[in-house]
Amino acid sequence: MQPTTLRPATGHLALPFFDEAHRHIAARLPDWANAQGVDESDDRAACRDWVRRLGEGGWLKYCVPGEFGGALPQLDSRALVVLRETLAFYSPLADFALAMQGLGSGAISLGGSTAVRRAYLPDVASGRKIAAFALSEPDAGSDVAAMKLIASAARPDCAMQEKDGSFFLDGQKTWISNGGMADFYCVFAKTDPDGGSRGISAFVVDRASEGLDDSAHIAVMAPHPLATLSFTRCRVQADQMLGEVNGGFKLAMQTLDIFRASVAGAALGMARRALAEAIHHAQRRRMFNQTLADFQLTQARLGEMAALIDAGALLTYRAAWLRDTAQGSAKERSVAAKHQKDCSVAAAMAKMCATENAQRVIDMALQMHGGLGVMVGSKVESLYRDIRALRIYEGATEVQQLIIGKAVLQEAQS
């Protein structure tokens, strides 16, 4: 990552969604990120380097609760949004490294026993251990309930606990971020094969566990560490379960709800960088005896890009604010349930709009660069590849549309 003279916008931090803790992050992180100079030619080596640096810099402390080495008392969606938006402006790979530490350990933060949280979370916060979230399967992506990885006793088709309290995992996970380099995986498996989404449990599985093979790396258009995990009679102890038996689906959704708004934050960071690159280029590119920025068509396009970014930003900051401020604000179960639903819908809107808008903004920036935009090694070219996955992972755009549409219909009926 080469240092840049461009800096992310900060005006939005004056909005009432944020407080001093978030503004403090935004004030310190740009200079730190810009000074790192990580060699990103090898994505796996770069991610390890970023995790180490982010840990030493204290930034990974925002990925775990305060009791276990975190910077804030609880996981804070607004802090994660500010962190990811800023890091993604400079390096989408740095953003990836931070995000996976949070997402990969989120199920431990939410559902792990005190002993499990003490065993893993301080090392996540320091960067000594790399985390991964293992939910998707070859035939179970958006349809989580279709997963086939089984947690069973002696026979793969028998969902019973071993007498010593352990389970055997058999099956596969794929598209796993940090796959092949993580120190541990938060794995979701069927403890009741016929239970659908109500038959899923979660476990923390160390990479060194016998019966786990994470060597099948997956190459993608914007290099990131991904792999397929294969489990063959992989034993996990009962105390490695996260949350309750058959409570894994709820735990997975709670984890994703915390981090979904931060995906939107990452998209904002990439979009803001694309806009900054477009402005920088337009002000310097001369044609027909004037600069590209002097053309009204260029000005109109830049205005459209700025509006698309702000539209996604407002939805993103609202979603993160709702999630942070709704925690513990409702004592009645029915009211708490509505708060949770509102947070989930707001996060879906943010993720959908911010990622889709960022794709449009980056495409416009590339077009404005002309031939330079498709030259391998240019910033807008790499952003064009980096942004594409954000419209798919942690809930594809179509899934977010379904969440929002279902909520709108339910609201109308009530």
Coordinates of C-alpha atoms in Angstrom, one line a residue:
M1 CA 0.0 0.0 0.0
Q2 CA 1.5 3.3 -1.1
P3 CA 1.0 6.4 1.0
T4 CA -1.5 8.9 -0.5
T5 CA -2.0 12.6 -0.2
L6 CA -5.8 12.1 -0.4
R7 CA -7.8 12.0 2.9
P8 CA -11.3 10.8 3.7
A9 CA -14.1 13.4 4.3
T10 CA -14.8 14.1 8.0
G11 CA -17.8 16.4 7.8
H12 CA -20.3 13.6 8.5
L13 CA -18.7 13.1 12.0
A14 CA -20.5 16.2 13.2
L15 CA -23.8 14.4 12.7
P16 CA -25.6 13.4 15.9
F17 CA -25.2 9.7 15.2
F18 CA -21.6 9.9 16.6
D19 CA -20.1 10.8 19.9
E20 CA -16.5 11.7 21.0
A21 CA -15.3 8.1 21.1
H22 CA -16.1 7.8 17.4
R23 CA -14.6 11.1 16.5
H24 CA -11.5 10.2 18.4
I25 CA -11.1 7.1 16.1
A26 CA -11.6 9.2 13.0
A27 CA -9.1 11.8 14.1
R28 CA -6.3 9.3 14.7
L29 CA -6.8 6.5 12.2
P30 CA -6.1 8.2 8.8
D31 CA -2.5 9.2 9.6
W32 CA -1.8 5.8 11.1
A33 CA -3.3 3.9 8.1
N34 CA -1.5 6.1 5.6
A35 CA 1.8 5.5 7.2
Q36 CA 1.8 1.7 7.2
G37 CA 3.2 0.9 3.8
V38 CA 2.2 -2.8 3.8
D39 CA 3.3 -4.9 0.8
E40 CA 0.0 -6.3 -0.5
S41 CA 1.4 -8.3 -3.4
D42 CA 0.7 -11.5 -1.4
D43 CA -2.8 -11.3 0.1
R44 CA -2.2 -13.8 2.9
A45 CA 1.1 -12.4 4.0
A46 CA -0.4 -8.9 3.8
C47 CA -3.4 -9.9 6.0
R48 CA -1.2 -11.4 8.6
D49 CA 0.9 -8.2 8.6
W50 CA -2.2 -6.1 8.8
V51 CA -3.6 -8.1 11.7
R52 CA -0.3 -7.7 13.6
R53 CA -0.1 -4.0 12.9
L54 CA -3.8 -3.4 13.7
G55 CA -3.3 -5.2 17.0
E56 CA -0.2 -3.3 17.9
G57 CA -1.9 0.0 17.0
G58 CA -4.8 -0.8 19.3
W59 CA -7.4 -0.9 16.6
L60 CA -8.5 -4.5 17.0
K61 CA -9.6 -3.7 20.6
Y62 CA -12.8 -2.4 19.0
C63 CA -13.6 -5.9 17.8
V64 CA -14.1 -7.4 21.3
P65 CA -16.0 -6.3 24.5
G66 CA -14.1 -4.3 27.1
E67 CA -14.0 -7.0 29.7
F68 CA -11.9 -9.1 27.5
G69 CA -9.4 -6.6 26.2
G70 CA -11.7 -4.3 24.2
A71 CA -11.6 -0.5 23.8
L72 CA -15.3 -0.1 24.6
P73 CA -17.6 -1.8 27.1
Q74 CA -19.6 -3.6 24.3
L75 CA -19.2 -4.2 20.6
D76 CA -20.1 -0.8 19.1
S77 CA -21.5 -0.7 15.5
R78 CA -20.7 3.0 15.0
A79 CA -17.0 2.4 16.0
L80 CA -16.8 -0.5 13.5
V81 CA -18.4 1.7 10.8
V82 CA -15.9 4.5 11.3
L83 CA -13.0 2.1 11.5
R84 CA -14.0 0.2 8.3
E85 CA -14.9 3.3 6.4
T86 CA -11.5 4.9 7.1
L87 CA -9.4 1.8 6.5
A88 CA -11.2 0.9 3.3
F89 CA -10.4 4.4 2.0
Y90 CA -6.7 3.5 2.2
S91 CA -6.6 -0.3 1.9
P92 CA -9.6 -2.6 1.4
L93 CA -7.3 -5.4 2.6
A94 CA -6.7 -3.6 5.9
D95 CA -10.4 -3.2 6.2
F96 CA -10.8 -6.9 5.5
A97 CA -8.3 -7.9 8.2
L98 CA -10.0 -5.8 10.9
A99 CA -13.5 -6.9 9.9
M100 CA -12.7 -10.6 10.0
Q101 CA -11.3 -10.3 13.5
G102 CA -14.6 -8.9 14.6
L103 CA -16.9 -11.1 12.6
G104 CA -14.8 -14.2 13.2
S105 CA -14.9 -13.8 17.0
G106 CA -18.4 -12.2 17.2
A107 CA -20.1 -15.4 18.1
I108 CA -17.7 -15.9 20.9
S109 CA -18.4 -12.3 22.2
L110 CA -22.1 -13.0 22.1
G111 CA -22.4 -16.6 23.0
G112 CA -19.2 -17.9 24.4
S113 CA -18.8 -19.0 28.0
T114 CA -16.6 -16.8 30.2
A115 CA -13.8 -19.4 29.9
V116 CA -14.0 -19.5 26.1
R117 CA -14.1 -15.7 25.9
R118 CA -11.1 -15.4 28.1
A119 CA -9.3 -18.0 26.0
Y120 CA -9.8 -16.3 22.7
L121 CA -10.9 -12.7 22.8
P122 CA -7.8 -11.1 24.4
D123 CA -5.7 -12.7 21.6
V124 CA -8.1 -11.4 19.0
A125 CA -7.8 -7.9 20.4
S126 CA -4.0 -8.0 20.4
G127 CA -3.7 -9.7 17.0
R128 CA -2.0 -12.8 18.4
K129 CA -4.8 -15.0 17.0
I130 CA -6.6 -14.7 13.7
A131 CA -10.3 -15.4 13.7
A132 CA -12.8 -16.7 11.0
F133 CA -16.5 -17.1 10.7
A134 CA -17.6 -20.4 9.1
L135 CA -21.2 -20.3 8.0
S136 CA -21.5 -20.8 4.2
E137 CA -21.4 -24.1 2.5
P138 CA -21.4 -25.3 -1.2
D139 CA -25.2 -25.6 -1.2
A140 CA -26.0 -23.2 1.7
G141 CA -25.2 -19.6 1.2
S142 CA -28.2 -17.3 1.5
D143 CA -30.2 -20.3 2.6
V144 CA -28.5 -21.0 5.9
A145 CA -31.0 -23.6 7.0
A146 CA -29.9 -25.8 4.1
M147 CA -26.5 -26.5 5.6
K148 CA -25.3 -30.1 5.7
L149 CA -22.3 -30.0 8.1
I150 CA -23.3 -32.3 10.9
A151 CA -22.3 -32.3 14.6
S152 CA -23.0 -35.8 15.7
A153 CA -22.0 -38.8 17.7
A154 CA -20.4 -42.0 16.4
R155 CA -22.3 -42.0 13.0
P156 CA -22.4 -38.9 10.7
D157 CA -26.2 -39.4 10.4
C158 CA -26.8 -39.5 14.1
A159 CA -27.2 -36.1 15.8
M160 CA -26.4 -37.2 19.3
Q161 CA -23.8 -36.1 21.8
E162 CA -20.9 -38.3 22.7
K163 CA -20.9 -39.8 26.2
D164 CA -17.8 -37.6 27.1
G165 CA -19.7 -34.5 26.0
S166 CA -18.0 -34.1 22.6
F167 CA -19.3 -33.9 19.1
F168 CA -18.0 -35.0 15.7
L169 CA -18.1 -32.6 12.8
D170 CA -18.5 -34.0 9.3
G171 CA -19.0 -31.9 6.1
Q172 CA -17.7 -28.8 4.4
K173 CA -17.7 -25.0 4.7
T174 CA -16.7 -22.8 1.8
W175 CA -16.0 -19.1 0.9
I176 CA -14.6 -18.8 4.4
S177 CA -12.7 -15.6 4.9
N178 CA -9.3 -16.1 6.5
G179 CA -9.6 -19.8 5.6
G180 CA -6.3 -21.5 5.6
M181 CA -4.6 -18.9 7.9
A182 CA -7.0 -18.5 10.9
D183 CA -6.0 -19.8 14.3
F184 CA -9.6 -20.7 15.0
Y185 CA -13.0 -20.9 13.3
C186 CA -16.5 -20.2 14.7
V187 CA -18.3 -23.0 12.9
F188 CA -22.1 -23.5 12.5
A189 CA -23.4 -27.1 12.2
K190 CA -26.6 -29.2 12.3
T191 CA -27.1 -30.8 15.7
D192 CA -30.6 -31.7 14.5
P193 CA -30.4 -32.6 10.8
D194 CA -34.2 -32.3 10.4
G195 CA -34.5 -29.1 12.4
G196 CA -33.9 -26.6 9.7
S197 CA -32.8 -23.3 11.1
R198 CA -33.8 -24.5 14.6
G199 CA -31.4 -27.4 14.4
I200 CA -28.1 -25.4 14.1
S201 CA -25.5 -25.1 16.9
A202 CA -22.2 -23.1 16.9
F203 CA -18.8 -24.2 18.0
V204 CA -15.3 -22.7 18.2
V205 CA -12.8 -25.0 16.5
D206 CA -9.1 -24.6 16.6
R207 CA -7.2 -24.8 13.3
A208 CA -5.0 -27.6 14.7
S209 CA -8.0 -29.8 15.4
E210 CA -7.6 -33.4 14.0
G211 CA -10.0 -33.9 11.1
L212 CA -10.0 -30.3 9.9
D213 CA -8.5 -29.5 6.5
D214 CA -8.4 -25.9 5.5
S215 CA -5.8 -26.1 2.8
A216 CA -8.2 -25.7 -0.2
H217 CA -7.6 -22.0 -1.0
I218 CA -10.0 -20.1 -3.3
A219 CA -8.7 -17.5 -5.8
V220 CA -10.9 -14.5 -6.4
M221 CA -10.8 -11.4 -8.6
A222 CA -9.7 -9.1 -5.8
P223 CA -7.2 -11.3 -3.8
H224 CA -8.4 -12.1 -0.3
P225 CA -7.7 -15.1 1.9
L226 CA -10.5 -17.5 1.2
A227 CA -10.7 -21.3 1.6
T228 CA -13.0 -24.4 1.7
L229 CA -12.9 -26.2 5.1
S230 CA -13.4 -30.0 5.2
F231 CA -14.3 -31.7 8.4
T232 CA -13.9 -35.5 8.8
R233 CA -14.7 -36.8 12.2
C234 CA -13.4 -33.6 13.7
R235 CA -14.0 -33.8 17.5
V236 CA -15.1 -30.8 19.4
Q237 CA -15.7 -30.8 23.2
A238 CA -19.0 -29.7 24.7
D239 CA -17.5 -26.6 26.3
Q240 CA -16.5 -25.4 22.7
M241 CA -20.2 -24.9 21.9
L242 CA -21.2 -21.2 21.6
G243 CA -24.6 -20.4 23.0
E244 CA -27.3 -23.0 23.4
V245 CA -27.8 -26.3 21.7
N246 CA -29.8 -25.6 18.5
G247 CA -29.4 -21.9 19.1
G248 CA -26.8 -21.3 16.4
F249 CA -29.0 -19.7 13.7
K250 CA -30.0 -17.0 16.1
L251 CA -26.4 -16.5 17.2
A252 CA -25.3 -16.2 13.5
M253 CA -28.0 -13.7 12.7
Q254 CA -27.1 -11.6 15.8
T255 CA -23.5 -11.6 14.8
L256 CA -24.3 -10.6 11.2
D257 CA -26.6 -7.8 12.4
I258 CA -23.8 -6.2 14.4
F259 CA -21.4 -6.3 11.4
R260 CA -23.8 -5.8 8.5
A261 CA -23.7 -2.0 8.9
S262 CA -19.9 -2.1 9.0
V263 CA -20.0 -3.8 5.5
A264 CA -21.8 -0.6 4.4
G265 CA -19.1 1.4 6.1
A266 CA -16.4 -0.4 4.1
A267 CA -18.4 0.4 0.9
L268 CA -18.5 4.0 1.9
G269 CA -14.8 4.1 2.3
M270 CA -14.2 2.7 -1.1
A271 CA -16.7 5.0 -2.7
R272 CA -15.2 8.1 -1.0
R273 CA -11.8 7.1 -2.3
A274 CA -13.2 6.7 -5.8
L275 CA -14.7 10.1 -5.6
A276 CA -11.5 11.6 -4.3
E277 CA -9.6 10.0 -7.1
A278 CA -12.1 11.2 -9.7
I279 CA -11.9 14.8 -8.4
H280 CA -8.1 14.7 -8.3
H281 CA -8.0 13.4 -11.9
A282 CA -10.6 15.8 -13.2
Q283 CA -8.8 18.8 -11.8
R284 CA -5.5 17.8 -13.5
R285 CA -6.6 16.2 -16.8
R286 CA -6.4 18.7 -19.6
M287 CA -8.4 18.3 -22.8
F288 CA -9.7 20.8 -25.4
N289 CA -7.9 23.7 -23.7
Q290 CA -9.5 23.2 -20.3
T291 CA -9.5 20.7 -17.5
L292 CA -11.9 17.8 -17.3
A293 CA -13.4 19.4 -14.2
D294 CA -14.5 22.4 -16.3
F295 CA -17.0 20.4 -18.3
Q296 CA -20.5 20.6 -17.0
L297 CA -21.0 16.9 -17.7
T298 CA -18.1 16.1 -15.3
Q299 CA -19.5 18.4 -12.7
A300 CA -22.9 16.7 -12.9
R301 CA -21.3 13.3 -12.6
L302 CA -19.3 14.3 -9.6
G303 CA -22.5 15.7 -8.0
E304 CA -24.3 12.4 -8.6
M305 CA -21.5 10.5 -7.1
A306 CA -21.4 12.7 -4.0
A307 CA -25.2 12.3 -3.5
L308 CA -25.1 8.5 -3.9
I309 CA -22.4 8.3 -1.2
D310 CA -24.3 10.6 1.2
A311 CA -27.5 8.6 0.7
G312 CA -25.8 5.4 1.6
A313 CA -23.9 7.1 4.5
L314 CA -27.0 8.4 6.2
L315 CA -28.6 4.9 6.1
T316 CA -25.4 3.4 7.4
Y317 CA -25.0 5.7 10.3
R318 CA -28.7 5.4 11.2
A319 CA -28.4 1.6 11.2
A320 CA -25.3 1.6 13.4
W321 CA -26.8 4.2 15.8
L322 CA -30.1 2.2 16.1
R323 CA -28.2 -1.0 16.9
D324 CA -26.0 0.7 19.6
T325 CA -28.7 2.8 21.3
A326 CA -31.4 0.1 21.2
Q327 CA -29.4 -2.3 23.3
G328 CA -31.1 -2.5 26.7
S329 CA -33.4 0.4 26.0
A330 CA -36.6 -1.8 26.0
K331 CA -37.6 -3.7 29.0
E332 CA -40.7 -5.3 27.6
R333 CA -40.1 -8.3 25.5
S334 CA -42.5 -7.2 22.7
V335 CA -40.9 -3.8 22.5
A336 CA -37.4 -5.3 22.6
A337 CA -38.4 -7.6 19.7
K338 CA -39.6 -4.7 17.7
H339 CA -36.3 -2.8 18.3
Q340 CA -34.4 -5.8 17.1
K341 CA -36.5 -6.1 14.0
D342 CA -36.1 -2.3 13.3
C343 CA -32.3 -2.7 13.7
S344 CA -32.2 -5.6 11.3
V345 CA -34.3 -3.8 8.6
A346 CA -32.2 -0.7 9.0
A347 CA -29.0 -2.7 8.6
A348 CA -30.4 -4.4 5.5
M349 CA -31.3 -1.0 4.0
A350 CA -27.8 0.3 4.8
K351 CA -26.0 -2.7 3.4
M352 CA -28.0 -2.8 0.2
C353 CA -27.9 0.9 -0.6
A354 CA -24.3 1.6 0.4
T355 CA -22.8 -1.3 -1.5
E356 CA -25.0 -0.8 -4.6
N357 CA -24.3 2.9 -4.6
A358 CA -20.6 2.4 -4.1
Q359 CA -20.5 0.1 -7.1
R360 CA -22.1 2.9 -9.2
V361 CA -19.7 5.5 -7.9
I362 CA -16.6 3.5 -8.5
D363 CA -17.8 2.6 -12.0
M364 CA -18.3 6.4 -12.7
A365 CA -14.9 7.1 -11.4
L366 CA -13.3 4.5 -13.6
Q367 CA -15.2 5.8 -16.6
M368 CA -13.9 9.3 -15.9
H369 CA -10.3 8.0 -15.9
G370 CA -10.7 6.6 -19.4
G371 CA -8.0 4.2 -20.4
L372 CA -6.2 4.8 -17.1
G373 CA -9.1 3.4 -15.3
V374 CA -8.7 -0.1 -16.6
M375 CA -4.9 -0.1 -16.2
V376 CA -3.9 -2.8 -13.8
G377 CA -2.4 -1.2 -10.8
S378 CA -4.4 2.0 -10.9
K379 CA -6.4 2.7 -7.7
V380 CA -9.8 2.9 -9.4
E381 CA -9.1 -0.4 -11.2
S382 CA -8.4 -2.2 -7.9
L383 CA -11.5 -0.5 -6.3
Y384 CA -13.6 -1.8 -9.2
R385 CA -12.6 -5.3 -8.3
D386 CA -12.7 -4.8 -4.5
I387 CA -16.2 -3.5 -4.3
R388 CA -17.9 -6.3 -6.2
A389 CA -17.8 -8.9 -3.4
L390 CA -19.5 -6.5 -0.9
R391 CA -22.8 -6.8 -2.8
I392 CA -22.7 -10.6 -2.1
Y393 CA -21.0 -11.4 1.2
E394 CA -22.8 -11.2 4.6
G395 CA -26.1 -11.2 2.8
A396 CA -26.5 -10.6 -0.9
T397 CA -28.4 -7.5 -2.1
E398 CA -31.3 -9.7 -3.1
V399 CA -31.5 -11.1 0.5
Q400 CA -31.5 -7.6 1.9
Q401 CA -34.4 -6.7 -0.5
L402 CA -36.4 -9.7 0.9
I403 CA -35.8 -8.6 4.5
I404 CA -36.9 -5.1 3.8
G405 CA -39.9 -6.1 1.6
K406 CA -41.2 -8.6 4.2
A407 CA -40.9 -5.9 6.9
V408 CA -42.8 -3.4 4.8
L409 CA -45.6 -5.9 4.2
Q410 CA -45.9 -6.8 7.9
E411 CA -45.9 -3.1 8.8
A412 CA -48.8 -2.5 6.4
Q413 CA -50.8 -5.4 7.7
S414 CA -50.4 -4.3 11.3

